[in-house]
PDB file of C-alpha atoms and ligand atoms in Angstrom:
ATOM      1  CA  MET J   1     105.515  28.111  52.397  1.00 54.00           C
ATOM      2  CA  ASP J   2     104.069  29.353  55.697  1.00 63.00           C
ATOM      3  CA  ASN J   3     107.454  29.176  57.288  1.00 73.00           C
ATOM      4  CA  GLN J   4     108.985  31.253  54.524  1.00 74.00           C
ATOM      5  CA  LEU J   5     106.301  33.878  54.927  1.00 74.00           C
ATOM      6  CA  ALA J   6     106.884  34.043  58.674  1.00 76.00           C
ATOM      7  CA  GLN J   7     110.602  34.487  58.072  1.00 79.00           C
ATOM      8  CA  SER J   8     110.123  37.331  55.665  1.00 80.00           C
ATOM      9  CA  TYR J   9     107.800  39.023  58.160  1.00 84.00           C
ATOM     10  CA  ALA J  10     110.423  38.724  60.849  1.00 86.00           C
ATOM     11  CA  TRP J  11     112.924  40.258  58.491  1.00 87.00           C
ATOM     12  CA  LEU J  12     110.531  43.093  57.697  1.00 89.00           C
ATOM     13  CA  ASN J  13     109.975  43.702  61.386  1.00 90.00           C
ATOM     14  CA  ARG J  14     113.675  43.929  61.984  1.00 92.00           C
ATOM     15  CA  LEU J  15     114.076  46.326  59.075  1.00 93.00           C
ATOM     16  CA  THR J  16     111.279  48.522  60.424  1.00 94.00           C
ATOM     17  CA  ILE J  17     112.922  48.657  63.844  1.00 95.00           C
ATOM     18  CA  ILE J  18     116.291  49.551  62.324  1.00 96.00           C
ATOM     19  CA  ILE J  19     114.779  52.296  60.173  1.00 96.00           C
ATOM     20  CA  MET J  20     112.898  53.695  63.148  1.00 96.00           C
ATOM     21  CA  ALA J  21     116.058  53.668  65.270  1.00 97.00           C
ATOM     22  CA  VAL J  22     118.029  55.488  62.567  1.00 97.00           C
ATOM     23  CA  MET J  23     115.273  58.068  62.187  1.00 97.00           C
ATOM     24  CA  LEU J  24     115.182  58.574  65.939  1.00 96.00           C
ATOM     25  CA  VAL J  25     118.946  59.140  66.084  1.00 96.00           C
ATOM     26  CA  ILE J  26     118.820  61.623  63.197  1.00 96.00           C
ATOM     27  CA  GLY J  27     115.865  63.363  64.804  1.00 95.00           C
ATOM     28  CA  PHE J  28     117.629  63.782  68.131  1.00 94.00           C
ATOM     29  CA  GLY J  29     120.784  64.915  66.331  1.00 93.00           C
ATOM     30  CA  ILE J  30     118.909  67.668  64.523  1.00 92.00           C
ATOM     31  CA  LEU J  31     117.094  68.599  67.715  1.00 91.00           C
ATOM     32  CA  GLY J  32     120.431  68.767  69.569  1.00 88.00           C
ATOM     33  CA  ILE J  33     121.986  71.087  67.010  1.00 83.00           C
ATOM     34  CA  TYR J  34     118.873  73.247  66.942  1.00 83.00           C
ATOM     35  CA  TRP J  35     118.768  73.373  70.730  1.00 82.00           C
ATOM     36  CA  GLN J  36     122.434  74.401  70.947  1.00 75.00           C
ATOM     37  CA  ARG J  37     121.887  77.190  68.454  1.00 75.00           C
ATOM     38  CA  SER J  38     118.797  78.573  70.049  1.00 77.00           C
ATOM     39  CA  ALA J  39     119.984  78.144  73.651  1.00 78.00           C
ATOM     40  CA  ASP J  40     123.042  80.351  73.138  1.00 83.00           C
ATOM     41  CA  PRO J  41     123.339  81.660  69.587  1.00 87.00           C
ATOM     42  CA  TYR J  42     126.155  84.053  70.512  1.00 92.00           C
ATOM     43  CA  ALA J  43     128.468  81.353  71.909  1.00 91.00           C
ATOM     44  CA  TYR J  44     127.483  78.973  69.136  1.00 90.00           C
ATOM     45  CA  GLN J  45     128.456  81.452  66.466  1.00 92.00           C
ATOM     46  CA  VAL J  46     131.658  82.495  68.252  1.00 94.00           C
ATOM     47  CA  LEU J  47     132.739  78.856  68.274  1.00 93.00           C
ATOM     48  CA  THR J  48     132.231  78.556  64.511  1.00 93.00           C
ATOM     49  CA  LEU J  49     134.658  81.434  63.842  1.00 95.00           C
ATOM     50  CA  ASP J  50     138.421  81.208  63.444  1.00 94.00           C
ATOM     51  CA  GLY J  51     139.980  83.590  65.934  1.00 94.00           C
ATOM     52  CA  ASP J  52     143.138  85.588  65.341  1.00 95.00           C
ATOM     53  CA  PRO J  53     145.358  85.286  68.465  1.00 96.00           C
ATOM     54  CA  GLN J  54     147.360  88.382  67.485  1.00 97.00           C
ATOM     55  CA  ASN J  55     144.229  90.501  67.512  1.00 96.00           C
ATOM     56  CA  GLY J  56     143.128  88.670  70.660  1.00 96.00           C
ATOM     57  CA  LEU J  57     146.327  89.743  72.398  1.00 95.00           C
ATOM     58  CA  ALA J  58     145.592  93.388  71.526  1.00 96.00           C
ATOM     59  CA  ILE J  59     142.036  93.084  72.879  1.00 96.00           C
ATOM     60  CA  PHE J  60     143.360  91.368  75.998  1.00 95.00           C
ATOM     61  CA  GLN J  61     145.932  94.063  76.700  1.00 93.00           C
ATOM     62  CA  ILE J  62     143.347  96.825  76.443  1.00 93.00           C
ATOM     63  CA  ASN J  63     140.499  95.146  78.355  1.00 94.00           C
ATOM     64  CA  CYS J  64     141.828  92.424  80.591  1.00 93.00           C
ATOM     65  CA  ALA J  65     145.532  92.778  81.388  1.00 91.00           C
ATOM     66  CA  GLY J  66     144.822  95.425  84.042  1.00 89.00           C
ATOM     67  CA  CYS J  67     143.286  92.735  86.234  1.00 91.00           C
ATOM     68  CA  HIS J  68     144.807  89.613  84.727  1.00 90.00           C
ATOM     69  CA  ASN J  69     148.429  90.627  84.717  1.00 83.00           C
ATOM     70  CA  LEU J  70     150.510  87.732  83.489  1.00 74.00           C
ATOM     71  CA  GLN J  71     153.720  89.134  84.960  1.00 76.00           C
ATOM     72  CA  VAL J  72     152.528  89.908  88.467  1.00 72.00           C
ATOM     73  CA  GLU J  73     151.979  87.086  90.943  1.00 69.00           C
ATOM     74  CA  ARG J  74     148.978  88.684  92.590  1.00 71.00           C
ATOM     75  CA  SER J  75     146.666  91.024  90.710  1.00 80.00           C
ATOM     76  CA  VAL J  76     142.909  91.643  90.916  1.00 87.00           C
ATOM     77  CA  GLY J  77     141.965  88.638  88.802  1.00 88.00           C
ATOM     78  CA  PRO J  78     143.480  85.155  88.740  1.00 89.00           C
ATOM     79  CA  ARG J  79     146.309  84.285  86.395  1.00 88.00           C
ATOM     80  CA  LEU J  80     145.036  82.811  83.174  1.00 91.00           C
ATOM     81  CA  GLU J  81     147.794  80.396  82.235  1.00 89.00           C
ATOM     82  CA  ASN J  82     146.351  77.110  80.978  1.00 92.00           C
ATOM     83  CA  ILE J  83     142.868  78.560  81.269  1.00 93.00           C
ATOM     84  CA  SER J  84     141.767  76.592  78.211  1.00 92.00           C
ATOM     85  CA  LYS J  85     142.564  73.379  80.087  1.00 94.00           C
ATOM     86  CA  ARG J  86     140.670  74.431  83.182  1.00 93.00           C
ATOM     87  CA  LYS J  87     137.597  75.918  81.543  1.00 94.00           C
ATOM     88  CA  SER J  88     135.705  75.026  78.388  1.00 93.00           C
ATOM     89  CA  SER J  89     135.420  77.629  75.631  1.00 94.00           C
ATOM     90  CA  ARG J  90     131.735  78.009  76.447  1.00 92.00           C
ATOM     91  CA  ASN J  91     132.501  78.705  80.091  1.00 92.00           C
ATOM     92  CA  ILE J  92     135.150  81.261  79.160  1.00 95.00           C
ATOM     93  CA  ILE J  93     132.648  83.022  76.888  1.00 95.00           C
ATOM     94  CA  THR J  94     130.129  83.057  79.740  1.00 93.00           C
ATOM     95  CA  GLN J  95     132.784  84.356  82.141  1.00 93.00           C
ATOM     96  CA  VAL J  96     133.626  87.245  79.826  1.00 94.00           C
ATOM     97  CA  THR J  97     130.102  88.194  78.781  1.00 94.00           C
ATOM     98  CA  SER J  98     127.949  87.502  81.847  1.00 92.00           C
ATOM     99  CA  GLY J  99     129.343  89.805  84.542  1.00 90.00           C
ATOM    100  CA  ARG J 100     128.359  87.172  87.119  1.00 91.00           C
ATOM    101  CA  THR J 101     131.620  87.332  89.056  1.00 89.00           C
ATOM    102  CA  PRO J 102     132.246  90.882  90.201  1.00 89.00           C
ATOM    103  CA  PRO J 103     134.521  92.784  90.216  1.00 91.00           C
ATOM    104  CA  MET J 104     135.081  91.397  86.726  1.00 92.00           C
ATOM    105  CA  PRO J 105     132.838  93.532  84.529  1.00 93.00           C
ATOM    106  CA  LYS J 106     130.457  92.310  81.846  1.00 94.00           C
ATOM    107  CA  PHE J 107     132.064  92.626  78.424  1.00 94.00           C
ATOM    108  CA  GLN J 108     130.189  92.785  75.137  1.00 94.00           C
ATOM    109  CA  PRO J 109     132.716  91.916  72.460  1.00 95.00           C
ATOM    110  CA  SER J 110     131.526  91.288  68.924  1.00 96.00           C
ATOM    111  CA  LYS J 111     131.527  87.631  67.900  1.00 96.00           C
ATOM    112  CA  LYS J 112     134.751  88.098  65.975  1.00 96.00           C
ATOM    113  CA  GLU J 113     136.427  89.872  68.909  1.00 96.00           C
ATOM    114  CA  MET J 114     135.334  87.106  71.263  1.00 97.00           C
ATOM    115  CA  ALA J 115     136.711  84.466  68.876  1.00 97.00           C
ATOM    116  CA  ASP J 116     140.017  86.371  68.695  1.00 97.00           C
ATOM    117  CA  LEU J 117     140.165  86.669  72.475  1.00 97.00           C
ATOM    118  CA  LEU J 118     139.425  82.974  72.883  1.00 96.00           C
ATOM    119  CA  SER J 119     142.139  81.981  70.429  1.00 96.00           C
ATOM    120  CA  TYR J 120     144.615  84.146  72.362  1.00 96.00           C
ATOM    121  CA  LEU J 121     143.572  82.636  75.714  1.00 96.00           C
ATOM    122  CA  ASN J 122     144.112  79.190  74.200  1.00 94.00           C
ATOM    123  CA  THR J 123     147.792  80.038  73.725  1.00 94.00           C
ATOM    124  CA  LEU J 124     148.356  80.826  77.412  1.00 90.00           C
TER     125      LEU J 124
HETATM  126  C1  HEC S   1     138.135  94.584  87.042  1.00 62.72           C
HETATM  127  C2  HEC S   1     139.040  93.493  86.959  1.00 62.72           C
HETATM  128  C3  HEC S   1     138.874  92.478  85.831  1.00 62.72           C
HETATM  129  C4  HEC S   1     138.881  92.704  84.475  1.00 62.72           C
HETATM  130  C5  HEC S   1     139.021  94.028  83.738  1.00 62.72           C
HETATM  131  C6  HEC S   1     138.781  91.399  83.850  1.00 62.72           C
HETATM  132  N1  HEC S   1     138.693  90.416  84.802  1.00 62.72           N
HETATM  133 FE1  HEC S   1     138.559  88.422  84.460  1.00 62.72          FE
HETATM  134  N2  HEC S   1     138.391  88.077  86.463  1.00 62.72           N
HETATM  135  C7  HEC S   1     138.474  89.064  87.439  1.00 62.72           C
HETATM  136  C8  HEC S   1     138.255  88.427  88.735  1.00 62.72           C
HETATM  137  C9  HEC S   1     138.235  89.134  90.086  1.00 62.72           C
HETATM  138  C10 HEC S   1     138.039  87.060  88.490  1.00 62.72           C
HETATM  139  C11 HEC S   1     137.723  85.941  89.497  1.00 62.72           C
HETATM  140  C12 HEC S   1     136.209  85.866  89.571  1.00 62.72           C
HETATM  141  C13 HEC S   1     135.716  84.740  90.439  1.00 62.72           C
HETATM  142  O1  HEC S   1     135.839  83.583  90.034  1.00 62.72           O
HETATM  143  O2  HEC S   1     135.166  85.029  91.493  1.00 62.72           O
HETATM  144  C14 HEC S   1     138.160  86.867  87.043  1.00 62.72           C
HETATM  145  C15 HEC S   1     138.039  85.638  86.418  1.00 62.72           C
HETATM  146  C16 HEC S   1     138.275  85.440  85.067  1.00 62.72           C
HETATM  147  C17 HEC S   1     138.309  84.145  84.423  1.00 62.72           C
HETATM  148  C18 HEC S   1     138.136  82.800  85.117  1.00 62.72           C
HETATM  149  C19 HEC S   1     139.463  82.419  85.686  1.00 62.72           C
HETATM  150  C20 HEC S   1     139.484  81.057  86.314  1.00 62.72           C
HETATM  151  O3  HEC S   1     140.577  80.669  86.773  1.00 62.72           O
HETATM  152  O4  HEC S   1     138.465  80.379  86.340  1.00 62.72           O
HETATM  153  C21 HEC S   1     138.557  84.375  83.096  1.00 62.72           C
HETATM  154  C22 HEC S   1     138.675  83.333  82.012  1.00 62.72           C
HETATM  155  C23 HEC S   1     138.664  85.799  82.919  1.00 62.72           C
HETATM  156  N3  HEC S   1     138.487  86.413  84.132  1.00 62.72           N
HETATM  157  C24 HEC S   1     138.911  86.406  81.711  1.00 62.72           C
HETATM  158  C25 HEC S   1     138.917  87.773  81.522  1.00 62.72           C
HETATM  159  C26 HEC S   1     139.028  88.388  80.232  1.00 62.72           C
HETATM  160  C27 HEC S   1     139.193  87.651  78.917  1.00 62.72           C
HETATM  161  C28 HEC S   1     138.965  89.739  80.439  1.00 62.72           C
HETATM  162  C29 HEC S   1     138.986  90.830  79.394  1.00 62.72           C
HETATM  163  C30 HEC S   1     137.957  90.777  78.381  1.00 62.72           C
HETATM  164  C31 HEC S   1     138.828  89.956  81.868  1.00 62.72           C
HETATM  165  N4  HEC S   1     138.799  88.738  82.487  1.00 62.72           N
HETATM  166  C32 HEC S   1     138.780  91.192  82.480  1.00 62.72           C
HETATM  167  C33 HEC S   1     138.714  90.402  87.251  1.00 62.72           C
HETATM  168  C34 HEC S   1     138.750  91.047  86.027  1.00 62.72           C
END
């Protein structure tokens, strides 16, 4: 009888540990999502949108092609072929919106425009 009781306690203990572990994982998951949203809501929302590469091409030609000329070997900015393999989407968004690497200016595209631009850059 005592032995049985001890066994069921051990089982209860194990169950408690499992439940606590699951709750911890869920808690950190929610915290992670919340942190991502609040750390950079602009990038987070851009990444939830479906970009239109056709529109992205138009935006690129107006704003970027002057420096990032895909035909010319040497222009002001580097060539952007395979950029999506070299830089993460988040880093590309930062590159475009931060103005941290002069002479590249700081751009302020709407979220939709940024998503379009990103989807075009992904085709290069
Ligand atoms: C005035 C010229 C200029 C314009 C306009 C410009 N860029 Fe740039 N861009 C640069 C230069 C210069 C660099 C290199 C900066 C560095 O890393 O020091 C660069 C770097 C980049 C990079 C990083 C390239 C790499 O290999 O890591 C990306 C991505 C980029 N530009 C995208 C854009 C997009 C998209 C636009 C249009 C919205 C744009 N640029 C407009 C000059 C420009």
